[in-house]
Amino acid sequence: MARGGALKNGPAPPIPHLGIKPYNWNTECLRGDAQAPGYATSYPQAIGLAASFSPELILKVANATATEVRAKHNYFMSVGNYDDHTGLSCFSPVINIMRHPLWGRNQETYGEDPYLSGLLAAAFVKGLQGDHPRYIKANAGCKHFDVHGGPENIPVSRFSFDAKVEERDWRMTFLPQFQACVEAGTFSIMCSYNRINGIPACANKKLLTDILRSEWGFDGYVVSDEGAIEFIMLAHQYTSSFLETAIASVNSGCNLELSFSLIDNVFMRIKDAVNSGNITLETVKERLYPLFYTRMRLGEFDPPDMNPYSALDLRSVQSQEHRDLSVEAAVKSFVLLKNLGDTLPMDLQSIKGKKFGVIGPFADNAYGLFGDYEPHPDPQYISTPRDGIAKLPVEVSFAAGCNDAQCKTYSSKEIKSLVETVDITIVCLGTGITVEMEGKDRVNLSLPGLQDTLLRDAVDSAAGRPLVLLLFNAGTLDTSWAQNSTGVHAILECFFPAQAAGTAIAKILVGTEGANPAGRLPATWPAGMEQVPAMENYTMNGRTYRYYGNQVPLYPFGYGLSYTTFQYSDLVVTPSILQLCETLDLSVQVKNSGLRTGDEVIQVYMSWTNASVPVPRWQLVGVQRVTIPLSGSVKASLSVLPRQRAVWTNHWILEPGKFSIYVGGQQPFQVTKVPSNVLQDSFTVKGEARPLNTC
């Protein structure tokens, strides 16, 4: 219980007389086998995967990740390597809500919506753990539990921050995706650094026992964030000794301590606490069982030939199938934000022999394309924008303009002289981990340093010739100038596409088969800092599309253009009058009314007419990504469960009343919108209000 991993804190020791070997719990699998010795396939950062709006894609990426984690683990065990990141217990996925655009860890999340985050989290858990009846391929661990979404370091440290949250916001925004994770069968939950209304998350009985275990029926293990248990005393000053801290956290429901490389850490005091009667031996056993049950389900104690995953070897790592999936995932993650006069896709024959200028600090900077918690692939499999575009039948010139993403020094002459001589300019700007990452919040929405000057110089020098802006970031940016400028012809949000960046970008630019952008923004892009509440304020007022109010964002949640257009018709909602515990079924016809095959992300939103308590103005209750051939159409069927209508009073309750449903490729009533239509209908719920758990 004291050996969660991280340098001197791991591995968990062997028990020779029982034939139990060491085990290292500390493994990261956010989108590939991150930080483990040796190479691994690197998929797009989580926020990009979220933009795909595709649980099917997340499941495939998670399963491929588990294959490589398991294959490398088998090798590590064969040579007796029990170091960090050699195990099978993944501290992934991150499912905190992207509640503030400047939070440094936005890139690791699935965006701002609890329903979408829960849908993708469930897919990740199922993909990572596999579907074998006896064995799990690798075990998932959803984090960071809970009410955790900044700050990292601005204006205060995450290690001592007290998140003051109203019960309704806690229940309706910060907990639902974790419940979805538990229901998907995750073996682990990681408690977070912060306090919640004064009580540290890793010593919070209401969170770890009352909600997680008693309400949701979780029977896995809770591991602390790295150092979170020692910070209960050292940063929060909630306890006065390591002994008192061990008592508080173990009794509250924590199973495993992950410390900052301490040998003599907090949970080494458990024996003293048992001897003094402050922790019962029964409680210790109760906390210990899920740890060994997890190792049993991973197959550690069975003969290898019983476990099909034991046969995986290093040939699985960076396989052609996995490299192809990295390209597919990157293509599906891109969001087309602007496309003046159908600048994109470019016709392959028309651009043949043309001069392309690929410029900016992300144009040929492999390091900047990955984001945080990145797996490290063999360099031969890394493709930068410059690399990818150079494989088109064009002549490529390159200029960075800035040495790095911070762009503190900038060569205007280098950029202007290049752009003046080319036919088409591709500008590659963004943030990267030198600007935003774990432990590092941003200070504003602006492009870093002199990147904005670089863009304006490029637009001036292009003098109306085609210019495409590629963005590599996680937290949202104020790109209103680029959106409004007639000299920026297209904007493509790429997030952190990882190893396949250049290959995927080239496919999108020329619209090769299967490369029609269909990513949608998983978070609202504010129009300016005046739309951004304070980081340390945890009320949801003014945050995320669900509570944004009357402000008009630069780009709304769920927004994204395509190279084709879609038309919605024949919305059927049944039944139109429901009983409280009934499921609503709906169907809709979606036609590809444009000029090429493409994916559409069908989005279903619901709003309450007469709820008895404050509720979101509307919220996502269904999503489906479908491929529709040119001139073709599909009939999509979706369901809205009773729990999606529930509101929090002092418990989850279903209320009668009238509800509205909106179905389309975007939110209803948006100023910035895509060309397709949004259909609207309503339904009525009859009966007397009743608790959700009585259905």
XYZ file of C-alpha atoms in Angstrom:
695
model
C 0.000 0.000 0.000
C 2.985 2.314 0.525
C 4.635 1.550 -2.803
C 2.593 3.145 -5.567
C 5.707 3.814 -7.578
C 7.792 6.740 -8.815
C 11.526 6.248 -8.394
C 12.411 5.298 -4.785
C 8.729 4.860 -3.930
C 8.508 1.758 -6.135
C 8.197 -1.005 -6.953
C 5.856 -2.814 -4.584
C 8.148 -5.322 -2.885
C 8.169 -9.078 -3.477
C 6.754 -11.562 -0.975
C 9.108 -14.475 -1.655
C 7.423 -17.112 0.511
C 4.186 -16.571 -1.437
C 5.944 -16.523 -4.813
C 4.934 -12.875 -5.364
C 7.373 -10.814 -7.388
C 7.873 -7.032 -7.344
C 5.330 -4.926 -9.235
C 5.482 -1.319 -10.391
C 2.099 0.412 -10.384
C 3.362 3.644 -11.951
C 2.406 3.487 -15.648
C 0.987 6.180 -17.950
C -1.122 5.270 -20.997
C -2.875 8.508 -21.960
C -2.535 7.899 -25.736
C 0.215 5.334 -26.058
C 2.745 3.796 -23.665
C 4.027 7.052 -22.225
C 7.414 7.422 -20.526
C 8.221 3.703 -20.586
C 11.727 2.602 -21.631
C 11.970 2.094 -25.382
C 9.892 3.300 -28.290
C 6.086 3.261 -28.517
C 3.450 4.417 -30.984
C 2.282 7.928 -30.158
C -1.328 8.866 -30.835
C -2.792 12.403 -30.782
C -3.067 14.096 -27.412
C -6.335 13.396 -25.535
C -7.947 16.750 -26.366
C -7.465 15.974 -30.066
C -8.928 12.499 -29.658
C -11.911 14.128 -27.934
C -12.401 16.354 -30.977
C -13.083 13.243 -33.019
C -16.345 12.844 -31.049
C -15.800 9.136 -31.696
C -15.926 6.567 -28.874
C -15.085 3.967 -31.515
C -11.772 5.692 -32.280
C -10.894 6.117 -28.592
C -11.566 2.414 -27.997
C -9.220 1.447 -30.858
C -6.462 3.778 -29.637
C -6.800 2.522 -26.049
C -6.698 -1.103 -27.152
C -3.631 -0.543 -29.327
C -2.012 1.253 -26.379
C -2.744 -1.697 -24.085
C -1.237 -4.090 -26.628
C 2.062 -2.193 -26.577
C 2.014 -1.729 -22.790
C 1.442 -5.464 -22.339
C 4.061 -6.454 -24.955
C 6.704 -4.273 -23.342
C 5.712 -5.451 -19.853
C 6.212 -9.061 -20.950
C 9.712 -8.154 -22.109
C 10.522 -6.188 -18.933
C 9.460 -9.113 -16.767
C 11.601 -11.498 -18.796
C 14.697 -9.456 -17.923
C 13.676 -8.622 -14.341
C 13.071 -4.893 -14.923
C 10.606 -3.498 -12.347
C 11.393 0.199 -12.829
C 8.863 2.980 -13.366
C 6.463 2.452 -16.288
C 7.139 -1.257 -16.644
C 3.810 -2.366 -15.158
C 0.288 -2.792 -16.493
C -1.642 -0.400 -14.256
C -2.314 2.748 -16.218
C -2.912 6.086 -14.542
C -5.187 6.992 -17.463
C -7.519 8.431 -18.733
C -7.705 12.043 -17.503
C -11.382 13.008 -17.403
C -11.405 16.304 -15.548
C -13.597 18.982 -17.077
C -11.878 21.633 -19.194
C -13.479 24.423 -17.200
C -10.903 27.158 -17.853
C -9.049 27.851 -21.123
C -5.747 28.713 -19.408
C -5.423 25.569 -17.287
C -2.144 23.868 -18.140
C -3.574 20.341 -18.264
C -6.452 20.962 -20.668
C -4.561 18.939 -23.260
C -4.913 15.727 -21.250
C -8.708 15.970 -20.952
C -11.678 15.135 -23.176
C -12.961 18.716 -23.110
C -15.631 20.602 -21.238
C -18.732 18.409 -21.441
C -19.410 15.759 -18.758
C -21.533 13.566 -21.058
C -18.955 13.493 -23.867
C -16.116 12.996 -21.364
C -17.972 10.070 -19.801
C -18.739 8.511 -23.179
C -15.090 8.685 -24.241
C -13.823 7.596 -20.813
C -15.997 4.474 -20.947
C -14.663 3.680 -24.418
C -11.071 4.138 -23.225
C -11.592 1.881 -20.211
C -13.146 -0.878 -22.309
C -10.489 -0.589 -24.995
C -7.581 -0.610 -22.550
C -8.842 -3.449 -20.377
C -10.104 -5.617 -23.246
C -12.975 -8.064 -23.310
C -11.399 -11.332 -22.128
C -13.620 -13.000 -19.491
C -10.720 -13.759 -17.102
C -7.861 -11.389 -17.887
C -7.491 -7.677 -18.450
C -4.871 -6.501 -20.935
C -3.955 -3.429 -18.832
C -5.948 -1.768 -16.089
C -7.406 1.713 -16.429
C -7.269 4.404 -13.766
C -9.514 7.434 -14.180
C -8.170 10.676 -12.756
C -8.062 13.171 -11.052
C -10.861 12.625 -8.543
C -12.257 15.265 -8.061
C -13.193 18.933 -8.641
C -9.805 19.326 -10.260
C -9.286 21.582 -13.255
C -6.826 24.281 -12.316
C -4.970 26.173 -11.196
C -1.627 24.488 -11.693
C 0.521 27.416 -10.604
C -1.403 30.641 -11.390
C -2.516 32.256 -9.123
C -1.783 29.548 -6.505
C -0.255 26.083 -6.401
C -2.359 23.009 -7.185
C -0.703 21.265 -4.230
C -2.498 23.450 -1.687
C -5.567 24.679 -3.606
C -9.000 24.437 -2.009
C -11.736 24.008 -4.646
C -14.906 25.449 -3.174
C -17.783 23.926 -5.100
C -21.538 23.976 -4.732
C -23.065 20.518 -4.367
C -25.135 20.958 -7.553
C -22.107 21.858 -9.689
C -20.178 18.992 -8.129
C -22.903 16.510 -8.987
C -23.896 17.841 -12.419
C -20.482 18.773 -13.803
C -17.534 17.279 -11.909
C -18.769 13.774 -11.023
C -20.818 12.318 -13.938
C -17.882 11.337 -16.148
C -16.239 9.514 -13.223
C -19.424 7.564 -12.605
C -19.410 6.594 -16.306
C -15.830 5.419 -15.849
C -16.792 3.278 -12.853
C -19.762 1.813 -14.723
C -17.439 0.921 -17.608
C -15.462 -1.258 -15.177
C -12.326 0.716 -14.401
C -10.128 -1.007 -11.837
C -8.737 2.222 -10.422
C -9.423 5.849 -9.572
C -6.738 8.432 -8.741
C -7.565 11.033 -6.086
C -6.439 14.576 -6.794
C -4.115 17.116 -5.147
C -6.720 19.684 -4.154
C -9.042 20.049 -1.229
C -12.790 19.960 -1.872
C -14.564 22.445 0.365
C -11.725 22.230 2.851
C -11.058 18.465 2.836
C -8.175 16.996 0.788
C -9.454 14.691 -1.957
C -7.204 11.823 -0.841
C -8.577 12.018 2.701
C -12.155 12.768 1.727
C -14.524 10.090 3.037
C -17.536 11.628 1.319
C -15.738 11.372 -2.015
C -13.836 8.095 -1.707
C -16.287 6.057 0.352
C -19.759 7.598 0.411
C -19.974 8.556 -3.270
C -17.438 6.301 -4.995
C -18.069 3.049 -3.141
C -21.449 3.298 -1.445
C -23.370 5.191 -4.152
C -21.606 3.912 -7.270
C -20.526 0.454 -6.121
C -16.864 0.874 -7.048
C -14.798 -2.085 -5.840
C -11.398 -1.217 -7.304
C -8.487 0.645 -5.758
C -7.850 4.356 -5.181
C -4.300 5.556 -5.775
C -3.104 9.010 -4.800
C -1.773 11.514 -7.278
C 1.996 11.698 -6.973
C 2.751 13.346 -3.641
C -0.896 14.107 -2.870
C -0.885 12.176 0.409
C 2.218 13.806 1.831
C 0.801 17.193 0.723
C -2.206 16.629 2.982
C 0.212 17.598 5.734
C 2.978 19.521 3.957
C 0.870 21.771 1.699
C -2.707 21.713 3.000
C -1.634 21.523 6.653
C -4.767 19.449 7.211
C -2.838 17.041 9.434
C 0.194 17.501 11.664
C 2.138 14.276 11.092
C 2.621 11.470 8.593
C 0.946 9.116 11.078
C -2.148 11.290 11.308
C -2.146 11.614 7.504
C -2.008 7.841 7.022
C -4.922 7.394 9.396
C -7.021 10.040 7.612
C -6.393 8.812 4.070
C -6.638 5.044 4.681
C -9.799 5.358 6.745
C -11.312 7.662 4.108
C -10.817 5.100 1.346
C -7.341 5.398 -0.218
C -5.635 2.089 -1.086
C -2.245 3.007 -2.522
C 0.218 5.846 -2.044
C 2.164 7.262 -4.964
C 4.759 9.540 -3.384
C 7.450 11.896 -4.642
C 10.237 9.301 -4.573
C 10.062 8.798 -0.812
C 11.124 5.527 0.771
C 9.916 6.493 4.230
C 6.575 7.826 3.036
C 3.193 8.347 4.698
C 1.771 4.842 4.273
C 4.840 3.356 5.961
C 3.039 4.569 9.117
C 0.100 2.184 8.581
C 1.647 -0.446 10.859
C 1.976 2.105 13.672
C -1.638 3.196 13.123
C -2.836 -0.411 13.380
C -0.788 -0.995 16.523
C -2.280 2.114 18.097
C -5.823 1.115 17.087
C -6.407 4.083 14.759
C -6.726 1.876 11.675
C -8.236 -1.572 12.080
C -6.637 -4.643 10.585
C -9.950 -5.287 8.816
C -9.669 -1.882 7.098
C -6.126 -2.673 5.964
C -7.290 -5.973 4.479
C -10.215 -4.224 2.807
C -7.825 -1.705 1.204
C -5.386 -4.454 0.212
C -7.819 -6.795 -1.541
C -8.389 -4.655 -4.695
C -4.620 -4.331 -5.220
C -4.063 -8.069 -5.359
C -7.332 -8.716 -7.171
C -6.145 -6.345 -9.913
C -2.822 -8.179 -10.171
C -4.697 -11.479 -10.337
C -6.911 -10.220 -13.170
C -3.798 -9.017 -14.983
C -2.681 -12.653 -14.869
C 0.412 -12.233 -12.733
C -0.156 -15.361 -10.660
C -1.347 -17.744 -13.387
C 0.796 -19.856 -15.717
C 1.584 -17.700 -18.776
C -0.010 -20.144 -21.186
C -3.398 -19.523 -19.549
C -3.257 -15.828 -20.462
C -3.440 -14.958 -24.181
C -1.873 -11.555 -23.496
C 1.313 -13.256 -22.303
C 2.092 -14.111 -25.925
C 2.390 -10.461 -26.974
C 5.971 -9.468 -27.688
C 7.923 -6.458 -28.958
C 6.839 -7.143 -32.542
C 3.511 -5.555 -31.552
C 5.211 -2.261 -30.703
C 5.058 0.334 -33.491
C 3.448 -2.221 -35.812
C 2.204 -1.065 -39.201
C -1.352 -1.397 -37.917
C -0.613 0.914 -34.986
C 1.228 3.438 -37.159
C -1.714 3.489 -39.560
C -4.042 4.063 -36.612
C -1.944 7.052 -35.530
C -2.557 8.615 -38.962
C -6.281 7.823 -38.862
C -6.595 9.273 -35.359
C -4.798 12.488 -36.321
C -6.959 12.976 -39.431
C -10.133 12.414 -37.395
C -9.028 14.853 -34.686
C -8.535 17.948 -36.892
C -11.158 20.713 -36.728
C -11.658 23.017 -39.704
C -12.456 26.427 -38.209
C -12.460 28.581 -41.354
C -12.437 27.924 -45.089
C -12.910 31.052 -47.207
C -14.059 30.327 -50.740
C -13.351 26.607 -50.334
C -9.610 27.216 -50.198
C -9.352 23.666 -48.871
C -9.039 21.030 -50.067
C -6.436 21.966 -52.642
C -6.640 20.147 -55.955
C -3.642 17.858 -56.260
C -3.238 18.472 -59.980
C -3.626 22.237 -59.675
C -0.884 22.568 -57.035
C 1.590 20.333 -58.849
C 4.905 22.152 -59.095
C 3.679 25.118 -57.011
C 5.898 26.763 -54.420
C 4.782 26.192 -50.810
C 6.133 28.148 -47.873
C 5.872 26.224 -44.596
C 6.619 28.646 -41.784
C 6.376 29.179 -38.040
C 7.760 27.564 -34.873
C 5.714 24.366 -35.388
C 6.486 23.917 -39.069
C 9.404 21.549 -38.523
C 9.581 21.155 -34.743
C 8.886 17.513 -33.908
C 9.205 18.208 -30.178
C 6.326 20.684 -30.262
C 3.831 18.369 -31.959
C 3.360 15.859 -29.148
C 2.135 17.610 -26.011
C 2.591 16.233 -22.496
C 2.653 12.584 -21.384
C 3.859 11.653 -24.834
C 5.026 8.212 -25.902
C 8.349 8.336 -27.741
C 8.252 6.755 -31.199
C 11.209 5.824 -33.340
C 12.232 9.125 -35.022
C 11.797 7.555 -38.462
C 8.037 7.493 -37.819
C 7.749 11.191 -36.897
C 6.415 13.493 -39.597
C 6.353 17.284 -39.179
C 4.176 19.603 -41.314
C 7.226 20.363 -43.439
C 7.889 16.630 -43.906
C 4.296 15.856 -44.850
C 3.878 18.699 -47.328
C 7.252 17.890 -48.914
C 5.770 14.540 -49.981
C 3.199 16.331 -52.130
C 4.224 17.150 -55.734
C 5.238 20.691 -54.723
C 8.368 22.707 -54.011
C 8.738 23.443 -50.285
C 10.581 26.312 -48.614
C 10.840 26.555 -44.834
C 11.388 29.303 -42.275
C 10.692 29.008 -38.549
C 10.747 32.727 -37.798
C 11.012 31.892 -34.069
C 13.327 29.479 -32.289
C 10.494 27.961 -30.255
C 6.828 28.353 -29.340
C 7.529 31.137 -26.847
C 8.709 33.218 -29.816
C 10.507 35.824 -27.750
C 12.788 36.641 -30.649
C 11.471 36.755 -34.199
C 13.048 37.277 -37.623
C 10.588 39.352 -39.625
C 12.945 39.500 -42.612
C 13.185 35.696 -42.789
C 9.397 35.290 -42.905
C 8.647 38.166 -45.276
C 11.319 37.285 -47.795
C 10.137 33.678 -47.987
C 6.389 34.368 -48.185
C 6.891 36.912 -50.972
C 8.401 34.204 -53.187
C 5.863 31.372 -52.779
C 2.436 30.587 -54.211
C 0.858 29.146 -51.061
C 1.788 29.734 -47.416
C 1.183 27.317 -44.544
C 1.634 29.051 -41.171
C 2.203 26.748 -38.169
C 1.584 28.427 -34.799
C 0.523 27.368 -31.303
C 1.653 26.657 -27.767
C 3.288 23.312 -26.895
C 4.620 22.208 -23.529
C 6.959 25.184 -23.177
C 3.780 27.275 -22.809
C 1.086 24.971 -21.346
C 1.393 21.655 -19.531
C 1.160 20.052 -16.101
C 2.457 22.564 -13.568
C 2.268 25.449 -16.069
C -0.846 27.574 -16.642
C -1.075 30.219 -19.353
C -1.563 33.892 -18.498
C -3.859 34.901 -21.384
C -5.502 33.705 -24.606
C -3.005 35.313 -26.965
C -0.695 33.538 -29.355
C 2.616 33.264 -27.455
C 5.308 35.908 -27.825
C 5.606 37.419 -31.293
C 3.627 34.715 -33.109
C 0.821 37.159 -33.851
C 3.332 39.501 -35.506
C 4.639 36.586 -37.558
C 1.117 35.819 -38.787
C 0.378 39.425 -39.722
C 3.687 39.729 -41.564
C 2.909 36.549 -43.475
C -0.549 37.816 -44.448
C 0.883 41.131 -45.652
C 3.602 39.419 -47.652
C 1.224 36.873 -49.173
C -0.692 39.812 -50.657
C -3.876 37.820 -51.161
C -2.267 34.574 -52.265
C -3.600 31.494 -50.406
C -2.567 31.311 -46.760
C -3.586 28.506 -44.393
C -3.121 28.736 -40.609
C -2.446 25.511 -38.702
C -2.821 25.673 -34.902
C -1.058 23.362 -32.442
C -2.490 23.944 -28.973
C -4.825 22.595 -26.293
C -6.092 25.559 -24.293
C -8.068 27.862 -26.544
C -6.491 30.823 -28.341
C -7.766 34.263 -29.271
C -7.478 33.994 -33.045
C -10.220 36.527 -33.763
C -7.888 38.571 -35.981
C -7.152 35.523 -38.122
C -10.838 34.579 -38.225
C -11.806 38.051 -39.425
C -8.884 38.620 -41.815
C -9.568 38.035 -45.517
C -5.859 37.288 -45.862
C -6.170 34.113 -43.749
C -8.052 31.808 -46.075
C -8.367 28.728 -43.870
C -7.733 27.782 -40.239
C -7.199 24.179 -39.164
C -7.041 23.285 -35.468
C -4.598 20.381 -35.152
C -4.156 20.147 -31.349
C -1.058 17.944 -30.729
C -1.250 15.256 -33.445
C 1.972 13.481 -32.368
C 4.002 11.282 -34.700
C 1.669 11.354 -37.722
C 1.205 15.140 -37.757
C 2.736 15.885 -41.151
C 1.267 12.869 -42.897
C -2.225 13.653 -41.618
C -1.951 17.368 -42.437
C -0.913 16.646 -46.024
C -3.895 14.304 -46.423
C -6.303 16.940 -45.115
C -4.843 19.764 -47.226
C -5.492 17.888 -50.463
C -8.557 15.963 -49.286
C -7.370 12.446 -50.019
C -9.911 9.674 -49.541
C -11.065 9.553 -45.931
C -9.445 12.916 -45.156
C -12.429 15.256 -45.000
C -12.223 17.125 -41.663
C -14.967 16.169 -39.222
C -13.441 16.992 -35.856
C -15.576 19.198 -33.621
C -14.409 21.490 -30.846
C -14.627 19.722 -27.463
C -14.501 23.090 -25.693
C -15.811 26.619 -26.154
C -13.330 29.183 -27.509
C -13.900 32.512 -25.706
C -13.864 35.696 -27.772
C -11.601 37.401 -25.220
C -10.415 37.405 -21.631
C -13.532 39.341 -20.624
C -15.420 36.060 -21.161
C -13.086 34.093 -18.873
C -13.983 33.880 -15.137
C -11.229 33.642 -12.541
C -9.343 30.350 -12.476
C -9.837 29.747 -8.745
C -13.610 30.382 -8.851
C -15.306 26.967 -9.090
C -18.880 28.031 -9.763
C -19.969 27.037 -13.259
C -21.541 30.425 -14.028
C -20.157 31.674 -17.338
C -18.193 28.467 -17.914
C -18.551 25.933 -20.725
C -21.347 26.057 -23.275
C -23.802 24.706 -20.676
C -23.581 27.848 -18.539
C -22.039 30.403 -20.908
C -24.964 32.798 -20.671
C -25.602 35.380 -23.396
C -21.971 35.923 -24.329
C -21.025 35.077 -27.918
C -17.860 32.954 -28.087
C -15.331 33.023 -30.890
C -16.157 29.377 -31.648
C -18.799 27.313 -29.827
C -18.460 23.825 -28.391
C -19.259 21.240 -31.079
C -18.290 23.549 -33.956
C -16.360 22.361 -36.979
C -16.607 22.739 -40.763
C -16.403 20.088 -43.472
C -15.486 19.952 -47.159
C -19.074 18.906 -47.773
C -22.472 19.936 -46.394
C -25.229 18.070 -44.592
C -28.980 18.432 -44.365
C -31.120 17.117 -41.501
C -34.739 16.006 -41.923
C -37.439 13.704 -40.593
C -36.771 14.005 -36.884
C -38.996 11.557 -35.019
C -39.157 11.650 -31.204
C -40.945 8.779 -29.466
C -42.858 8.689 -27.330
C -43.840 12.358 -27.268
C -45.321 11.814 -23.799
C -43.159 9.757 -21.421
C -43.439 8.430 -17.936
C -40.638 9.490 -15.601
C -38.590 6.305 -15.972
C -39.034 5.850 -19.717
C -36.258 6.187 -22.309
C -36.741 8.645 -25.175
C -35.929 7.289 -28.625
C -35.290 9.476 -31.627
C -34.339 9.038 -35.248
C -33.200 11.522 -37.865
C -32.297 11.449 -41.540
C -28.966 13.061 -42.490
C -28.162 13.684 -46.161
C -24.770 14.552 -47.639
C -25.811 17.511 -49.778
C -22.307 18.539 -50.810
C -19.657 17.467 -53.266
C -17.689 14.722 -51.517
C -17.942 11.882 -49.016
C -17.501 12.959 -45.419
C -18.103 12.212 -41.758
C -20.781 14.096 -39.862
C -20.992 14.354 -36.083
C -24.669 14.230 -35.144
C -25.224 16.165 -31.924
C -28.345 15.914 -29.749
C -28.989 18.601 -27.137
C -31.766 18.800 -24.563
C -33.148 21.693 -22.527
C -35.536 21.875 -19.574
C -38.556 24.194 -19.647
C -39.605 24.200 -16.006
C -36.969 22.537 -13.809
C -37.326 23.258 -10.090
C -33.600 23.992 -9.666
C -30.933 25.736 -11.783
C -29.948 23.626 -14.820
C -27.775 24.121 -17.926
C -29.369 26.181 -20.714
C -29.051 22.962 -22.755
C -26.700 20.025 -22.708
C -25.406 17.314 -24.980
C -27.348 14.069 -24.506
C -26.386 12.126 -27.632
C -23.648 11.978 -30.239
C -22.929 9.780 -33.225
C -20.197 10.100 -35.861
C -21.262 8.672 -39.213
C -19.702 8.437 -42.676
C -22.083 9.559 -45.423
C -21.173 9.002 -49.086
C -21.610 11.684 -51.714
C -25.363 12.259 -52.327
C -26.108 9.535 -49.772
C -28.033 9.688 -46.533
C -28.209 7.754 -43.287
C -30.938 7.241 -40.736
C -29.436 7.629 -37.287
C -31.109 6.329 -34.144
C -30.231 7.564 -30.648
C -31.686 7.278 -27.157
C -31.902 9.693 -24.242
C -31.919 7.886 -20.897
C -33.947 9.015 -17.875
C -30.744 9.854 -15.978
C -29.940 12.497 -18.617
C -33.089 14.362 -17.563
C -32.289 14.116 -13.844
C -31.551 17.210 -11.785
C -29.785 17.507 -8.453
C -31.709 18.815 -5.460
C -30.241 17.069 -2.427
C -30.314 13.864 -4.502
C -30.852 12.926 -8.159
C -34.486 13.448 -9.035
C -36.635 13.024 -12.146
C -39.239 15.737 -12.620
C -42.261 16.040 -14.874
C -42.405 18.847 -17.406
C -41.754 19.852 -20.976
C -38.375 19.377 -22.626
C -36.913 20.508 -25.948
C -34.689 18.407 -28.189
C -32.308 19.827 -30.811
C -30.649 17.619 -33.416
C -28.015 18.742 -35.912
C -24.316 19.092 -36.551
C -23.944 21.845 -33.973
C -25.532 23.522 -30.963
C -28.785 25.404 -31.513
C -28.952 29.200 -31.811
C -25.288 29.871 -32.561
C -23.857 33.051 -34.104
C -20.818 31.216 -35.448
C -22.324 28.170 -37.108
C -21.873 25.552 -39.779
C -24.014 25.463 -42.952
C -26.243 22.555 -41.859
C -29.596 22.994 -40.138
C -30.706 22.141 -36.605
C -34.042 20.413 -36.061
C -36.124 21.022 -32.947
C -38.874 19.024 -31.262
C -40.274 18.624 -27.780
C -41.543 15.944 -25.449
C -43.469 15.914 -22.193
C -42.753 13.897 -19.057
C -45.756 12.954 -16.900
C -46.017 11.784 -13.317
C -44.934 12.821 -9.835
C -41.298 13.736 -9.200
C -39.304 10.764 -7.918
C -35.690 9.862 -7.083
C -33.682 8.585 -10.036
C -32.600 5.504 -8.087
C -36.197 4.294 -7.873
C -36.382 3.690 -11.622
